[in-house]
């Protein structure tokens, strides 16, 4: 097998990405456990969070874009949330078929309860980590995300 040559930066980023894949899996599992008593999963909680974070009601496609997810997967989750009466659809004055997704009062209460569970959990998890280090990791993650989304400059090799 031919050896692939990476730069030292490429090796370091590969190591980071492998750890991030594992971290993502662990975070999803921990999130599922944290909010299971509320009838949520990490995925449902994440979608509720995107709805809360939006400045105004959005269609499913926009929520999926904000999450960096697949529209069909987000649609399935939103349909499940609707069955649980956590979200509802409103008429979109700009597009007849792309209804707007809004939280119901039950959805607001459930999201608030999830965040009340998250606060002590995240405080314990972050104990002993420096804010400076966390901000650096966040900055690097944001830069990589921007590059992958095409917002940053990535020089392609020939």
mmCIF file of C-alpha atoms in Angstrom:
data_model
loop_
_atom_site.group_PDB
_atom_site.id
_atom_site.type_symbol
_atom_site.label_atom_id
_atom_site.label_comp_id
_atom_site.label_asym_id
_atom_site.label_seq_id
_atom_site.Cartn_x
_atom_site.Cartn_y
_atom_site.Cartn_z
ATOM 1 C CA UNK A 1 0.000 0.000 0.000
ATOM 2 C CA UNK A 2 1.258 3.453 -0.947
ATOM 3 C CA UNK A 3 2.054 5.698 2.021
ATOM 4 C CA UNK A 4 0.058 8.911 2.013
ATOM 5 C CA UNK A 5 2.139 11.915 2.922
ATOM 6 C CA UNK A 6 0.516 14.467 5.168
ATOM 7 C CA UNK A 7 1.936 17.641 6.575
ATOM 8 C CA UNK A 8 2.430 17.824 10.352
ATOM 9 C CA UNK A 9 -0.686 20.011 10.416
ATOM 10 C CA UNK A 10 -2.585 17.401 8.418
ATOM 11 C CA UNK A 11 -1.518 14.696 10.867
ATOM 12 C CA UNK A 12 -2.552 16.830 13.842
ATOM 13 C CA UNK A 13 -5.923 17.632 12.261
ATOM 14 C CA UNK A 14 -6.492 13.956 11.440
ATOM 15 C CA UNK A 15 -5.825 13.040 15.078
ATOM 16 C CA UNK A 16 -8.197 15.792 16.221
ATOM 17 C CA UNK A 17 -10.936 14.655 13.835
ATOM 18 C CA UNK A 18 -10.702 11.045 15.003
ATOM 19 C CA UNK A 19 -11.099 12.245 18.593
ATOM 20 C CA UNK A 20 -13.990 14.492 17.558
ATOM 21 C CA UNK A 21 -15.812 11.533 15.959
ATOM 22 C CA UNK A 22 -15.522 9.626 19.242
ATOM 23 C CA UNK A 23 -16.477 12.720 21.264
ATOM 24 C CA UNK A 24 -19.565 13.242 19.103
ATOM 25 C CA UNK A 25 -20.715 9.698 19.778
ATOM 26 C CA UNK A 26 -20.130 10.084 23.517
ATOM 27 C CA UNK A 27 -21.945 13.434 23.603
ATOM 28 C CA UNK A 28 -24.979 12.020 21.810
ATOM 29 C CA UNK A 29 -25.134 9.081 24.212
ATOM 30 C CA UNK A 30 -24.759 11.356 27.244
ATOM 31 C CA UNK A 31 -27.389 13.738 25.875
ATOM 32 C CA UNK A 32 -29.798 10.867 25.267
ATOM 33 C CA UNK A 33 -29.383 9.768 28.882
ATOM 34 C CA UNK A 34 -29.684 13.304 30.217
ATOM 35 C CA UNK A 35 -33.040 14.083 28.579
ATOM 36 C CA UNK A 36 -34.595 10.598 28.363
ATOM 37 C CA UNK A 37 -36.883 11.342 31.326
ATOM 38 C CA UNK A 38 -38.364 14.217 29.291
ATOM 39 C CA UNK A 39 -39.187 11.955 26.358
ATOM 40 C CA UNK A 40 -36.394 13.506 24.294
ATOM 41 C CA UNK A 41 -33.318 12.255 22.498
ATOM 42 C CA UNK A 42 -30.227 14.291 21.708
ATOM 43 C CA UNK A 43 -31.511 14.738 18.149
ATOM 44 C CA UNK A 44 -34.925 15.999 19.277
ATOM 45 C CA UNK A 45 -33.309 18.276 21.839
ATOM 46 C CA UNK A 46 -30.964 19.651 19.182
ATOM 47 C CA UNK A 47 -33.867 20.436 16.842
ATOM 48 C CA UNK A 48 -35.805 22.126 19.650
ATOM 49 C CA UNK A 49 -32.681 24.178 20.391
ATOM 50 C CA UNK A 50 -32.400 25.277 16.764
ATOM 51 C CA UNK A 51 -36.036 26.403 16.816
ATOM 52 C CA UNK A 52 -35.450 28.346 20.044
ATOM 53 C CA UNK A 53 -32.236 29.919 18.690
ATOM 54 C CA UNK A 54 -33.874 31.135 15.471
ATOM 55 C CA UNK A 55 -34.880 34.791 15.418
ATOM 56 C CA UNK A 56 -38.272 33.883 13.940
ATOM 57 C CA UNK A 57 -40.186 30.767 12.872
ATOM 58 C CA UNK A 58 -38.469 28.929 10.038
ATOM 59 C CA UNK A 59 -39.351 26.156 7.583
ATOM 60 C CA UNK A 60 -37.814 22.718 8.067
ATOM 61 C CA UNK A 61 -35.227 23.255 5.317
ATOM 62 C CA UNK A 62 -33.832 26.318 7.090
ATOM 63 C CA UNK A 63 -33.693 24.515 10.441
ATOM 64 C CA UNK A 64 -31.826 21.653 8.757
ATOM 65 C CA UNK A 65 -29.392 24.128 7.189
ATOM 66 C CA UNK A 66 -28.769 25.816 10.555
ATOM 67 C CA UNK A 67 -28.052 22.413 12.096
ATOM 68 C CA UNK A 68 -25.872 21.316 9.187
ATOM 69 C CA UNK A 69 -28.195 18.360 8.812
ATOM 70 C CA UNK A 70 -30.187 16.544 6.191
ATOM 71 C CA UNK A 71 -33.638 18.051 5.518
ATOM 72 C CA UNK A 72 -35.338 14.651 5.420
ATOM 73 C CA UNK A 73 -33.887 13.635 8.798
ATOM 74 C CA UNK A 74 -34.870 16.930 10.381
ATOM 75 C CA UNK A 75 -38.354 16.627 8.848
ATOM 76 C CA UNK A 76 -38.739 13.181 10.430
ATOM 77 C CA UNK A 77 -37.695 14.530 13.842
ATOM 78 C CA UNK A 78 -40.022 17.523 13.532
ATOM 79 C CA UNK A 79 -42.883 15.204 12.579
ATOM 80 C CA UNK A 80 -42.166 13.185 15.743
ATOM 81 C CA UNK A 81 -42.045 16.380 17.816
ATOM 82 C CA UNK A 82 -45.374 17.423 16.329
ATOM 83 C CA UNK A 83 -46.957 14.090 17.306
ATOM 84 C CA UNK A 84 -45.720 14.745 20.853
ATOM 85 C CA UNK A 85 -47.251 18.265 20.621
ATOM 86 C CA UNK A 86 -43.875 19.922 21.193
ATOM 87 C CA UNK A 87 -43.987 21.834 17.898
ATOM 88 C CA UNK A 88 -46.689 23.009 15.549
ATOM 89 C CA UNK A 89 -46.814 24.301 11.998
ATOM 90 C CA UNK A 90 -47.894 27.790 10.973
ATOM 91 C CA UNK A 91 -48.702 29.161 7.556
ATOM 92 C CA UNK A 92 -45.701 30.620 5.778
ATOM 93 C CA UNK A 93 -46.789 33.804 3.998
ATOM 94 C CA UNK A 94 -43.792 33.503 1.642
ATOM 95 C CA UNK A 95 -44.240 29.877 0.602
ATOM 96 C CA UNK A 96 -47.461 27.875 0.691
ATOM 97 C CA UNK A 97 -45.887 24.433 1.007
ATOM 98 C CA UNK A 98 -42.981 25.226 3.345
ATOM 99 C CA UNK A 99 -44.790 25.716 6.629
ATOM 100 C CA UNK A 100 -43.094 27.423 9.548
ATOM 101 C CA UNK A 101 -42.160 25.386 12.622
ATOM 102 C CA UNK A 102 -42.953 26.881 16.044
ATOM 103 C CA UNK A 103 -42.637 25.606 19.588
ATOM 104 C CA UNK A 104 -45.831 24.923 21.484
ATOM 105 C CA UNK A 105 -46.137 25.824 25.146
ATOM 106 C CA UNK A 106 -45.421 22.157 25.946
ATOM 107 C CA UNK A 107 -42.340 22.378 23.721
ATOM 108 C CA UNK A 108 -41.126 25.477 25.561
ATOM 109 C CA UNK A 109 -41.588 23.795 28.945
ATOM 110 C CA UNK A 110 -39.804 20.652 27.749
ATOM 111 C CA UNK A 111 -36.877 22.596 26.288
ATOM 112 C CA UNK A 112 -36.561 24.656 29.482
ATOM 113 C CA UNK A 113 -36.551 21.461 31.548
ATOM 114 C CA UNK A 114 -33.825 20.013 29.314
ATOM 115 C CA UNK A 115 -31.698 23.105 29.771
ATOM 116 C CA UNK A 116 -32.186 22.922 33.537
ATOM 117 C CA UNK A 117 -30.762 19.397 33.405
ATOM 118 C CA UNK A 118 -27.950 20.498 31.111
ATOM 119 C CA UNK A 119 -26.609 23.320 33.294
ATOM 120 C CA UNK A 120 -25.258 21.242 36.213
ATOM 121 C CA UNK A 121 -24.114 18.512 33.829
ATOM 122 C CA UNK A 122 -22.104 20.913 31.647
ATOM 123 C CA UNK A 123 -20.708 22.692 34.709
ATOM 124 C CA UNK A 124 -19.414 19.373 36.057
ATOM 125 C CA UNK A 125 -18.040 18.370 32.653
ATOM 126 C CA UNK A 126 -16.188 21.668 32.249
ATOM 127 C CA UNK A 127 -14.768 21.683 35.771
ATOM 128 C CA UNK A 128 -10.980 22.040 35.627
ATOM 129 C CA UNK A 129 -10.876 23.119 31.969
ATOM 130 C CA UNK A 130 -9.674 26.624 31.194
ATOM 131 C CA UNK A 131 -11.980 29.075 29.471
ATOM 132 C CA UNK A 132 -9.020 30.155 27.328
ATOM 133 C CA UNK A 133 -8.453 26.585 26.089
ATOM 134 C CA UNK A 134 -12.160 26.070 25.428
ATOM 135 C CA UNK A 135 -12.342 29.329 23.462
ATOM 136 C CA UNK A 136 -9.309 28.245 21.399
ATOM 137 C CA UNK A 137 -10.907 24.884 20.563
ATOM 138 C CA UNK A 138 -14.132 26.691 19.668
ATOM 139 C CA UNK A 139 -12.266 29.090 17.386
ATOM 140 C CA UNK A 140 -10.495 26.217 15.601
ATOM 141 C CA UNK A 141 -13.747 24.251 15.232
ATOM 142 C CA UNK A 142 -15.507 27.323 13.828
ATOM 143 C CA UNK A 143 -12.668 27.933 11.362
ATOM 144 C CA UNK A 144 -12.780 24.316 10.155
ATOM 145 C CA UNK A 145 -16.573 24.469 9.853
ATOM 146 C CA UNK A 146 -16.344 27.666 7.816
ATOM 147 C CA UNK A 147 -13.809 26.050 5.491
ATOM 148 C CA UNK A 148 -15.922 22.946 5.037
ATOM 149 C CA UNK A 149 -19.003 25.075 4.370
ATOM 150 C CA UNK A 150 -17.061 27.014 1.744
ATOM 151 C CA UNK A 151 -16.930 30.278 3.698
ATOM 152 C CA UNK A 152 -13.203 30.144 4.318
ATOM 153 C CA UNK A 153 -10.341 29.908 1.926
ATOM 154 C CA UNK A 154 -9.022 26.417 1.353
ATOM 155 C CA UNK A 155 -6.166 26.070 -1.069
ATOM 156 C CA UNK A 156 -6.634 22.942 -3.180
ATOM 157 C CA UNK A 157 -3.607 20.878 -4.114
ATOM 158 C CA UNK A 158 -2.987 19.956 -7.719
#
